[in-house]
Short mmCIF file of C-alpha atoms in Angstrom, two decimals:
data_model
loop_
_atom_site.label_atom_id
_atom_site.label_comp_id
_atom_site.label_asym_id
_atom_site.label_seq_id
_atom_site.Cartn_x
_atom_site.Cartn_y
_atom_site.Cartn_z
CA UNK A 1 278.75 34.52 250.04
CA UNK A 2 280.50 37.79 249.51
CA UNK A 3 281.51 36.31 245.67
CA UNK A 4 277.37 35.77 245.01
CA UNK A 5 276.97 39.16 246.55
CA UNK A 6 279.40 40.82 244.53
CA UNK A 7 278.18 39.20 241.67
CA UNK A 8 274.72 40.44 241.92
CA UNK A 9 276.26 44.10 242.30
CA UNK A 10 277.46 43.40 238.83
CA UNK A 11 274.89 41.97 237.36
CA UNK A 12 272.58 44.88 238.95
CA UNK A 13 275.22 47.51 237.55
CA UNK A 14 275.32 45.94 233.79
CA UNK A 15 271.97 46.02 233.59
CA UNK A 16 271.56 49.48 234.60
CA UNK A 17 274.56 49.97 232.04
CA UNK A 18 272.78 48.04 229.37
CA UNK A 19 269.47 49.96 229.92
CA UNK A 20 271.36 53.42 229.87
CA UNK A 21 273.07 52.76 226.72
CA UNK A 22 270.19 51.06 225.44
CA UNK A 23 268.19 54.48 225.86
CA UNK A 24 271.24 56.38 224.32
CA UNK A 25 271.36 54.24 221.01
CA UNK A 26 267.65 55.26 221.07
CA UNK A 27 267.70 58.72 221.97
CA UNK A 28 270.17 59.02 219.57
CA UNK A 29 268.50 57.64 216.16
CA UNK A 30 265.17 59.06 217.40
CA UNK A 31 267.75 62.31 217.01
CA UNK A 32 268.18 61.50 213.79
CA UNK A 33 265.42 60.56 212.28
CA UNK A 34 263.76 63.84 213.73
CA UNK A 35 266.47 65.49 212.08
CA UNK A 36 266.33 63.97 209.20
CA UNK A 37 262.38 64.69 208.94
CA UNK A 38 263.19 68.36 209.47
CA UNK A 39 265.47 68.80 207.01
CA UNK A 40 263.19 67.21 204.41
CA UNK A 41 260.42 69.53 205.56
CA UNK A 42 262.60 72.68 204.92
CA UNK A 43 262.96 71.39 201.26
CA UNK A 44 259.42 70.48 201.09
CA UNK A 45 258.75 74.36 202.02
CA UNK A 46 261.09 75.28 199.36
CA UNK A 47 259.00 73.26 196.70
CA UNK A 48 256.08 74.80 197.76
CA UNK A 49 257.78 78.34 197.41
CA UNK A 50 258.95 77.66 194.33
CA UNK A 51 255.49 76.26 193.02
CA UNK A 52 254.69 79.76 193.70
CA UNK A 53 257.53 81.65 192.08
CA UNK A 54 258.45 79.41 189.51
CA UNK A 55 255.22 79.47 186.93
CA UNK A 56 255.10 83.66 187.54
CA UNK A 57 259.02 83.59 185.81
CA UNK A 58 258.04 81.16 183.18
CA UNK A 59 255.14 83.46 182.15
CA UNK A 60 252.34 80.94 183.52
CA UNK A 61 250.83 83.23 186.17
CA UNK A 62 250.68 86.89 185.97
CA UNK A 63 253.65 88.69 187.82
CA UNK A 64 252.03 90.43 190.92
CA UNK A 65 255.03 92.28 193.12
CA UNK A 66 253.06 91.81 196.94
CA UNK A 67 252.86 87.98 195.86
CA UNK A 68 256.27 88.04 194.64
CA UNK A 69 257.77 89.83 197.46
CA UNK A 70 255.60 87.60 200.18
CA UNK A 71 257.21 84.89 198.48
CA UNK A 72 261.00 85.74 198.27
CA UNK A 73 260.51 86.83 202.32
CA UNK A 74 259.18 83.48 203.03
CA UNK A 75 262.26 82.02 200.67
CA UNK A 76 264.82 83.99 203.10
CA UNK A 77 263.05 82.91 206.32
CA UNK A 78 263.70 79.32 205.29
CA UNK A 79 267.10 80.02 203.84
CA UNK A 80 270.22 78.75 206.39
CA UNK A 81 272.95 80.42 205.41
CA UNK A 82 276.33 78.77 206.62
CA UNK A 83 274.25 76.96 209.66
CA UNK A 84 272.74 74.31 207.03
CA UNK A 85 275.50 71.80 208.62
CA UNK A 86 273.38 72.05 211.75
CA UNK A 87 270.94 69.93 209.72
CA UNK A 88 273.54 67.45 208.76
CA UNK A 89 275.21 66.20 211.96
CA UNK A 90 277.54 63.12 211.94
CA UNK A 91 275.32 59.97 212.55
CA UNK A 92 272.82 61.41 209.62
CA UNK A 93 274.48 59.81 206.91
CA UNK A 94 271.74 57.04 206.03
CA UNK A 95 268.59 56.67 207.60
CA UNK A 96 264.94 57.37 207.05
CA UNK A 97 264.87 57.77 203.10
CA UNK A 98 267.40 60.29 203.00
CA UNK A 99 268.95 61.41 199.90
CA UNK A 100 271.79 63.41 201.04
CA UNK A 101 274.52 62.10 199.00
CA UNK A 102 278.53 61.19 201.26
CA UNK A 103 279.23 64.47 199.52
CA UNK A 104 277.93 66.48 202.39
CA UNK A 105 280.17 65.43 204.57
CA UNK A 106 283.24 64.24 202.10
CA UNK A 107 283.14 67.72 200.92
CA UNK A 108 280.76 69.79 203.24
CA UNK A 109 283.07 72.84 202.61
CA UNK A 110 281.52 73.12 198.82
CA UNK A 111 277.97 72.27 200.16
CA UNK A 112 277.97 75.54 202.92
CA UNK A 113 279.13 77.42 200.41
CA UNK A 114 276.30 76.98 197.37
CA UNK A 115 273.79 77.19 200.23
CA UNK A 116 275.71 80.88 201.50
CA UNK A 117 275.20 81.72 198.26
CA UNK A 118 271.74 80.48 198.10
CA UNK A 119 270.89 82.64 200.81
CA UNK A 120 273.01 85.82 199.94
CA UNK A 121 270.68 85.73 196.42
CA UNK A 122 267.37 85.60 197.58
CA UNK A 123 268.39 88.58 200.48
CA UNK A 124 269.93 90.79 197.56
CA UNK A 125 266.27 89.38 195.67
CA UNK A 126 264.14 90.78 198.95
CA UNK A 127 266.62 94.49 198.95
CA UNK A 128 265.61 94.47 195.66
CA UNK A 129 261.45 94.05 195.80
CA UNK A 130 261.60 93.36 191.97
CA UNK A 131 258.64 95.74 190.46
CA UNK A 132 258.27 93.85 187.35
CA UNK A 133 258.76 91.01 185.76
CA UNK A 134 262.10 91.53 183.95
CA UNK A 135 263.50 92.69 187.26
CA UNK A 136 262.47 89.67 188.88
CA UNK A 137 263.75 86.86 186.38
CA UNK A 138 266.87 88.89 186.64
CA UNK A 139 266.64 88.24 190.41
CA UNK A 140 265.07 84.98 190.55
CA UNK A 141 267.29 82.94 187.95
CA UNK A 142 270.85 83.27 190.60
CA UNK A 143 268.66 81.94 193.17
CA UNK A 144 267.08 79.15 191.11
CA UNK A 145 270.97 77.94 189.52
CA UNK A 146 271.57 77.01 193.44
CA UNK A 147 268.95 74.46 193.29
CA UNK A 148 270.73 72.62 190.49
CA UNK A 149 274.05 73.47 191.69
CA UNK A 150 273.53 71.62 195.13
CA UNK A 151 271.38 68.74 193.98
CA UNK A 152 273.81 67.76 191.27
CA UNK A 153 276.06 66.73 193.88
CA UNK A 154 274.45 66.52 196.78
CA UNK A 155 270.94 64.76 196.37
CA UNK A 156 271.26 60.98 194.69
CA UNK A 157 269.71 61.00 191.81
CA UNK A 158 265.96 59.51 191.48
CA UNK B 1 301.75 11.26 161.04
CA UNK B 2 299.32 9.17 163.25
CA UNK B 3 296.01 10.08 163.61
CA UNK B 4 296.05 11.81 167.21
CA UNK B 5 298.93 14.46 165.67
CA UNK B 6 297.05 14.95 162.32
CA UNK B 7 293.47 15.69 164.75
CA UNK B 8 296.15 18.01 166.98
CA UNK B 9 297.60 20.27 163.83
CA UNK B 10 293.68 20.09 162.00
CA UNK B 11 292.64 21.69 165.81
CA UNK B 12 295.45 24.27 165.86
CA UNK B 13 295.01 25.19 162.23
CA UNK B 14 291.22 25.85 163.17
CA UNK B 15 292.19 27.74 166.56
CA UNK B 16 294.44 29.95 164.32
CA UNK B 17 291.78 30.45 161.95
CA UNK B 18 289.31 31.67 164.60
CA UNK B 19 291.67 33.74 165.97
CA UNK B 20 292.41 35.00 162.74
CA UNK B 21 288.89 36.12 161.90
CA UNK B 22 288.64 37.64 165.62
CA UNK B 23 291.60 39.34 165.29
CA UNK B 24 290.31 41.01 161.55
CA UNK B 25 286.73 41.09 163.35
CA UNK B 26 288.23 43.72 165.77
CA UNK B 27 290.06 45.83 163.96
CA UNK B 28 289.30 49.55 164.27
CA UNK B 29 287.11 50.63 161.22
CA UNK B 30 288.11 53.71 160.07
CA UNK B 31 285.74 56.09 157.55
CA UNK B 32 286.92 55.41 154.00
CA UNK B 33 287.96 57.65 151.81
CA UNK B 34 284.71 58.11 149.99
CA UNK B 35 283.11 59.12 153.27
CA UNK B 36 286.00 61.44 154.71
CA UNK B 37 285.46 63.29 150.85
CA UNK B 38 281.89 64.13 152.06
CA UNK B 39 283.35 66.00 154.93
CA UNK B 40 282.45 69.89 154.03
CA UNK B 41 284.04 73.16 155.64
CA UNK B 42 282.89 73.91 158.74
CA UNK B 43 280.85 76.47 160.15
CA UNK B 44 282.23 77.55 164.02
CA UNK B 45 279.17 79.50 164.51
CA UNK B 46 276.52 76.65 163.65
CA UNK B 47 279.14 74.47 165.39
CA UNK B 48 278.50 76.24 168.55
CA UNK B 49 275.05 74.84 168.78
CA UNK B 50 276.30 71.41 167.76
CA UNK B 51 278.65 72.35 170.72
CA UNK B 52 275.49 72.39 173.09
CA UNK B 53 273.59 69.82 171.69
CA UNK B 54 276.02 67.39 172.14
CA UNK B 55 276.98 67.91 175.49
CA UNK B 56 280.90 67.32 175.54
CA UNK B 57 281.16 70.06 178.27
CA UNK B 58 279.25 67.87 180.60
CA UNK B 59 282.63 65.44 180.60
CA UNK B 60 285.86 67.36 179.04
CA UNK B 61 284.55 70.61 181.07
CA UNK B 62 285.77 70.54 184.82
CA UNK B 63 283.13 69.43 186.75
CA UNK B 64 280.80 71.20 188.03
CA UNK B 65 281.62 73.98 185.51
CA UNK B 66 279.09 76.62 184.65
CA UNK B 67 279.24 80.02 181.95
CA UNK B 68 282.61 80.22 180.47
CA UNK B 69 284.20 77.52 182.24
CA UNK B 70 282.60 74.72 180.17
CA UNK B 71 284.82 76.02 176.88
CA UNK B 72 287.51 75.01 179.01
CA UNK B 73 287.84 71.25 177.78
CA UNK B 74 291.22 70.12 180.44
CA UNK B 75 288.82 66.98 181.46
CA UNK B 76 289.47 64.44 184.49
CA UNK B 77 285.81 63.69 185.27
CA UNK B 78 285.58 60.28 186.02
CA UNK B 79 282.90 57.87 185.32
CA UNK B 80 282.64 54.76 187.86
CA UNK B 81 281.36 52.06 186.42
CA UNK B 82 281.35 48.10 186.89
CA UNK B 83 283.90 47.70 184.33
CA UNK B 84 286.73 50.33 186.31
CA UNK B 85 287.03 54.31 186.16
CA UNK B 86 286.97 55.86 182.41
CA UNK B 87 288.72 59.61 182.81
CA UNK B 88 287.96 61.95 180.36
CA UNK B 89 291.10 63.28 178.57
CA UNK B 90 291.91 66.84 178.02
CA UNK B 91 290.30 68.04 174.54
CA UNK B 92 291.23 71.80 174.39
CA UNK B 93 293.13 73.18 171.67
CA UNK B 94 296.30 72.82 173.66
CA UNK B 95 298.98 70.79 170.65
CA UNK B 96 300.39 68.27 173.07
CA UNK B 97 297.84 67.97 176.20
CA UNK B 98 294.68 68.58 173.82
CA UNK B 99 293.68 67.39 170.36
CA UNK B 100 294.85 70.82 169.27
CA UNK B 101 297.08 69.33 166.03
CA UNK B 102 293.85 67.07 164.77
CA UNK B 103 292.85 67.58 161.28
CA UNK B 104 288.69 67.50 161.10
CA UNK B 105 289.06 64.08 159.59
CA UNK B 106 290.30 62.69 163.04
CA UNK B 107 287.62 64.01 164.88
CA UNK B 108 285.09 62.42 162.61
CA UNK B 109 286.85 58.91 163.25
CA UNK B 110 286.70 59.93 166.61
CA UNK B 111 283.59 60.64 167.26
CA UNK B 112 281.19 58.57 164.36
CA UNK B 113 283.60 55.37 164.79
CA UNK B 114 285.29 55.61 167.92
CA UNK B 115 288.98 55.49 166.29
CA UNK B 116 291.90 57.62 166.94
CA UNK B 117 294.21 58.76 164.79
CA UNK B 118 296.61 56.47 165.78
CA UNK B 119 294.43 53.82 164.66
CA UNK B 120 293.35 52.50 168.05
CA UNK B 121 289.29 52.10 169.73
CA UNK B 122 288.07 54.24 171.90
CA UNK B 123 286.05 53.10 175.05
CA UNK B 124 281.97 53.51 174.54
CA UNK B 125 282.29 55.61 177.75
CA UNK B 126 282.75 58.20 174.94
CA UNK B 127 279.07 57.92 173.61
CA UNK B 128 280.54 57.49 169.82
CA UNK B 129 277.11 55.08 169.85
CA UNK B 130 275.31 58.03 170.04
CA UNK B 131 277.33 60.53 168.07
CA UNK B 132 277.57 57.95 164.97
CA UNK B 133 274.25 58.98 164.15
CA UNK B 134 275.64 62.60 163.42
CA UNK B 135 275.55 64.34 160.01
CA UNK B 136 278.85 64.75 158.26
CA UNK B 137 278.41 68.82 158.05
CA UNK B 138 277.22 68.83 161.77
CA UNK B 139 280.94 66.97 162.47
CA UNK B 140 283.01 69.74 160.58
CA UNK B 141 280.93 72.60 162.10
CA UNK B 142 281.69 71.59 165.57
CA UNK B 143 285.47 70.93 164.58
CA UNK B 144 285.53 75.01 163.19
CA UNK B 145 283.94 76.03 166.41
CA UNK B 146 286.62 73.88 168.76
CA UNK B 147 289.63 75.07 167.05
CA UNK B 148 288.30 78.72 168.35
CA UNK B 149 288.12 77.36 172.21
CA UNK B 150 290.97 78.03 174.35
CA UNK B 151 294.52 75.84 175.03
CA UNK B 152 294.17 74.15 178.66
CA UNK B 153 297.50 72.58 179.62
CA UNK B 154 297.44 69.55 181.70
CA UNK B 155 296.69 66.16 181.17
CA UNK B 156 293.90 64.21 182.89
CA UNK B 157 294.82 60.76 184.03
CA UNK B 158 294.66 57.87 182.83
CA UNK B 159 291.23 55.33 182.90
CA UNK B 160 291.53 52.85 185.38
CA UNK B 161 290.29 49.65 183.96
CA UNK B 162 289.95 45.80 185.16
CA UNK B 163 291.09 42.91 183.05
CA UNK B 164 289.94 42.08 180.55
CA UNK B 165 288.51 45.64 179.95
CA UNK B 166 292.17 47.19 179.89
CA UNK B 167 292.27 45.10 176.40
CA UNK B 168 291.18 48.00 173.62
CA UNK B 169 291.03 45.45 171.13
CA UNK B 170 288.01 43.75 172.53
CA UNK B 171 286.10 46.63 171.77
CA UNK B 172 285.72 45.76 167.86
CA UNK B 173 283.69 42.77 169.42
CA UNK B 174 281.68 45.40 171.24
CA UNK B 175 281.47 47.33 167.99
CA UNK B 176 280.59 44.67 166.09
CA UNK B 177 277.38 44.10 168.22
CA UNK B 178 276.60 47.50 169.21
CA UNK B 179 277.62 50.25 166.67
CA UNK B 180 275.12 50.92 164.40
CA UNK B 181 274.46 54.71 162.73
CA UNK B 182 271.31 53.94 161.75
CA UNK B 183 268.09 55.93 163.57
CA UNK B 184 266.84 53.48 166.73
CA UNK B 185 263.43 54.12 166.21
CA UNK B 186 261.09 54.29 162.84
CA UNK B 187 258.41 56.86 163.66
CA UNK B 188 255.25 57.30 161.34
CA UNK B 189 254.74 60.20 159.99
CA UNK B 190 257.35 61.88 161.38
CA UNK B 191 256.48 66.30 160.74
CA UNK B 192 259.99 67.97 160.96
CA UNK B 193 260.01 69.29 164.54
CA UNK B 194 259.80 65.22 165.79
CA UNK B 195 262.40 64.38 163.34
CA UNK B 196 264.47 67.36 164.59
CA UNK B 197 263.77 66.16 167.86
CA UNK B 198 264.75 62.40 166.61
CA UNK B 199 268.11 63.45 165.13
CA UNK B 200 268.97 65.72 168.45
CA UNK B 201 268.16 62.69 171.36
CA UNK B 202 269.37 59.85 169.18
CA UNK B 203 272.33 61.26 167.83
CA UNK B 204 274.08 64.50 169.13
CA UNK B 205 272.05 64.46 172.56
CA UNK B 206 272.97 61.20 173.66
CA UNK B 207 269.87 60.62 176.08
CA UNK B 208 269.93 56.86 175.53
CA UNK B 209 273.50 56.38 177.04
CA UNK B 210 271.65 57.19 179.90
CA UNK B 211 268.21 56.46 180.39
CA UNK B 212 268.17 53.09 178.09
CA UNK B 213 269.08 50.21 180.54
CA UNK B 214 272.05 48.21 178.96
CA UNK B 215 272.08 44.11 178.86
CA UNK B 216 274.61 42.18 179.92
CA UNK B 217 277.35 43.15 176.88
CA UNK B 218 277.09 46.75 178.23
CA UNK B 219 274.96 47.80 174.69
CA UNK B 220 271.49 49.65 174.67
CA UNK B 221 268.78 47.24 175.27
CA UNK B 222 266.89 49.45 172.57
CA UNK B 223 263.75 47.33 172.90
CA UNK B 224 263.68 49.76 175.80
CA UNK B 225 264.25 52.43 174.88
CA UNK B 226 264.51 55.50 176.99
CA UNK B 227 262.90 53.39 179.96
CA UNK B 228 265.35 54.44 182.33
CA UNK B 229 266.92 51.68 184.90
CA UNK B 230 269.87 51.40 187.18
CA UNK B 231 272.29 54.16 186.80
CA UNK B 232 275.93 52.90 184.83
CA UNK B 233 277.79 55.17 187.35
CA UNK B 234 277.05 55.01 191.12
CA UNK B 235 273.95 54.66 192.94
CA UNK B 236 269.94 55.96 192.16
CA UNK B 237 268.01 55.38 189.29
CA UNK B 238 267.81 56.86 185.78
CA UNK B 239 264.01 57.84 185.62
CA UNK B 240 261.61 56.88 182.67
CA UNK B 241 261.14 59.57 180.16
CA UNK B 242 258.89 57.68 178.04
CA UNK B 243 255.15 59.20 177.69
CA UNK B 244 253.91 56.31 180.45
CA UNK B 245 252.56 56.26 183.75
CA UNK B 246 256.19 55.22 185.26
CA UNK B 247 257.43 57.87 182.54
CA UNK B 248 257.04 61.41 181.60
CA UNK B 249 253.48 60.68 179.98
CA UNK B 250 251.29 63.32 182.32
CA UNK B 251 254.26 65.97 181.96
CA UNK B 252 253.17 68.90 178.27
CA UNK B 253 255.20 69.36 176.07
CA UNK B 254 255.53 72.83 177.00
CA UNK B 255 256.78 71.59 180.59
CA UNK B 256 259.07 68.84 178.88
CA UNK B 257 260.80 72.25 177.15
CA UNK B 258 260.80 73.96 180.38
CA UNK B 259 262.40 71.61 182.02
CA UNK B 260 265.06 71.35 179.53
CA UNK B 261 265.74 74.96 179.84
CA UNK B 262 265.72 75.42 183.88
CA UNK B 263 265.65 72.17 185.60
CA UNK B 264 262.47 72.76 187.12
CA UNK B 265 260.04 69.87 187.08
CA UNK B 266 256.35 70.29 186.50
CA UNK B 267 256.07 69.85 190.26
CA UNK B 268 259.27 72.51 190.57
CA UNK B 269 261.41 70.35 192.00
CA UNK B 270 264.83 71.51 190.52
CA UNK B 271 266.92 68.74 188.42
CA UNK B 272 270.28 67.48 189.80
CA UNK B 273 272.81 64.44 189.08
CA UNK B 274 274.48 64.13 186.18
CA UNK B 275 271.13 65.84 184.61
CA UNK B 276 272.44 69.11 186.15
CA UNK B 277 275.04 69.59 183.85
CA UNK B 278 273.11 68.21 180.50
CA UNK B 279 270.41 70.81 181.03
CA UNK B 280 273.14 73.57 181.42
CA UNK B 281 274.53 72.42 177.50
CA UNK B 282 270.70 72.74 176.57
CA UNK B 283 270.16 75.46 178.31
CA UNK B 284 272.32 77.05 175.57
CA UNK B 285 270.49 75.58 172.87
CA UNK B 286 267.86 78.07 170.45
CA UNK B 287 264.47 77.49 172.11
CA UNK B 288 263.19 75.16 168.73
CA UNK B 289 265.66 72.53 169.73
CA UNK B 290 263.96 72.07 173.08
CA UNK B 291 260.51 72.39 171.14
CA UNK B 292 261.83 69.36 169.59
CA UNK B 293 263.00 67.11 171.73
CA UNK B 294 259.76 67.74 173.56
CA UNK B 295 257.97 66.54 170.36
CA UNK B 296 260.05 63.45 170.17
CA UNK B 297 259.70 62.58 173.91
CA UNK B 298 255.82 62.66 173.15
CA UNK B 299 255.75 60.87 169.99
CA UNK B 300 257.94 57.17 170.86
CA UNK B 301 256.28 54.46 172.45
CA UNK B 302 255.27 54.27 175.70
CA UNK B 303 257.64 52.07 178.38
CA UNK B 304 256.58 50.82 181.20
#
């Protein structure tokens, strides 16, 4: 009697167990995935920033210094800094269709660091307001290197 | 003699034979004298863009190196591929470390038939395949313009090979198959920029060692030329850059030249892998040699 009673309990108590880690395990790679999706929508932003800055130092759009300057502001809102590990917590490895190469964590020291500098550029680009279009090649090609730099090692290729 | 000893030593004889042949079939091939008396003085400024063109920075520099750093030829990257890890060796000037006591003769063997001066082959991880197709006086000016690069002591270690890979010798058969100087593709009406543009991706710029997919003998499936495929070295994919749909073929010249120069896609996404570091050789190159290889990259067939 008191064996079938106990034995219930237990039952009763895995469950609850099973359900709770169930939900964690969930929780979790819902986490993840989020994460994972906000990460790739900083990028995105970057591409579309760049779609703007990128044809004006190549000579295919007219250099205008307010659209310039809007720009590079926009650039330094979405610039992290040394927080971009924030974006990259353990358990983000794989999933969704990331393309964060085991470099980010292997060596997440070296990955900070380009996107420090990264950020340090484009705020020394904003301090600057480039007022022409020499200036802002000058000021535009540091911050442009760090795209290469970081998906070299960091992004698997195609 | 009965018959079953006579069949034995005919078999042996025949074994011998083959092995003979094989043996003489892989020797290293070194270029004769005739050639090596075509070899001119070199030029270390021109050989500065040869330099660039040919990308050795992207695997004797450091990795990762940028500006003045990629003159620094100490080596150690290390390519992972199916058949073990190749290292690149230290190729500064240093005399012991480096190939700092090579005449200009053993860097031609070196790098148009994949021999070193002691007479041995050198893996196809060194894209000789490629550089074979390289002018004589393009050879000598990039020798002038090494011997002014600085000493870096140190030596890189060694490759890292399975069996039967860690045999050089094999590689004459590879050779045999594979190594041919002649252009890969024969282009009507070629005007001079494309055949600039031929000479620079098919020789010097080595694009095929990368975005041709290989068959099974590790050699260029050149019927595919530039169609991209799995990448040799860890995972992703080496994209098309054939003027097709799954290629390059909605991306102008003038974008194909851009690209080149900064990494930035007609869409502005910014270049990376191994990519990362050939654009920083071209990069360095006069703007007509991008121009070029634009041209080129227009005028081959179209892969799907």
């Amino acid at each position: 009697m008191i064996g079938a009673e106990i034995e219930t309990r237990m039952e009763t108590f895995m469950r609850i167990a099973l359900l709770a880690a169930t939900t964690l395990v969930l929780t979790m790679s819902a986490a993840g995935a989020d994460i994972i999706e906000e990460r790739q929508a900083i990028m995105k932003e970057r591409g579309d920033i760049m779609r703007v800055l990128g044809p004006i130092a190549q000579g295919q759009q007219p250099f205008d210094a307010d659209t310039v300057l809007a720009a590079l502001e926009r650039m330094n809102e979405n610039a992290l800094g040394d927080s971009i590990m924030d974006y990259f917590p353990e358990g983000t490895e794989t999933g969704g269709d990331t393309r964060a190469t085991p470099a980010v964590w292997e060596d997440s020291e070296a990955f900070v660091e380009i996107e420090t500098t990264y950020s340090a550029n484009i705020q020394a680009a904003v301090d600057a307001a480039p007022g022409d279009l020499d200036e802002f090649r000058a000021a535009f090609g540091p911050i442009a290197a760090q795209c290469g730099a970081c998906h070299e090692r960091f992004r698997t290729q195609q | 003699m009965n018959r079953a000893t006579r069949f034995s030593l005919a078999l042996l004889a025949l074994a011998g034979a083959a092995g003979v042949a094989a043996w003489v079939m892989t020797a290293p091939a070194t270029l004769d004298a005739a050639e090596l008396a075509t070899l001119p003085q070199g030029d270390a400024e021109r050989g500065e863009r040869v330099f660039w063109a040919s990308g050795c920075a992207s695997c004797h520099a450091r990795e990762g190196a940028t500006g003045d750093d990629m003159l620094e030829l100490a080596g150690g990257l290390e390519l992972e591929t199916d058949f073990g890890t190749f290292v690149a060796p230290n190729i500064s000037m240093h005399p012991t470390d480096g190939i700092g006591d090579w005449s200009a003769a053993d860097l031609a063997n070196a790098m148009l038939r994949g021999v070193s001066p002691d007479g041995r082959h050198y893996y196809p991880a060194f894209p000789y395949a490629s550089y074979a197709r390289m002018e004589m006086g393009d050879v000598a000016d990039l020798y002038a313009f090494m011997r002014t690069l600085p000493e870096v002591e140190g030596r890189a270690s060694g490759n890292a090979l399975a069996f039967p890979y860690t045999i050089r010798r094999g590689v004459g058969l590879w050779k045999a198959m594979h190594l041919d100087e002649g252009p890969v593709l024969a282009l009507p009406d070629e005007d001079d920029t494309v055949a600039r543009g031929q000479y620079l991706v098919e020789g010097p710029g080595h694009c095929g060692e990368c975005h041709t997919p290989r068959d099974f003998t590790g050699g260029l499936d050149t019927s595919r030329w530039l169609a991209g495929g799995p990448s040799m070295e860890g995972p992703g994919r080496i994209p098309n850059i054939t003027p097709s749909a799954d290629g390059i073929g909605s991306w102008s010249e003038f974008e194909i030249a851009a690209y080149l120069e900064s990494g930035f896609t007609p869409d502005f996404d910014s270049a990376g892998g191994r990519m990362a570091a050939v654009i920083r050789n071209l990069a360095r190159l006069p703007e007509e040699d991008r121009q070029a290889i634009a041209a080129y990259l227009k005028a081959i067939p179209a892969q799907p």
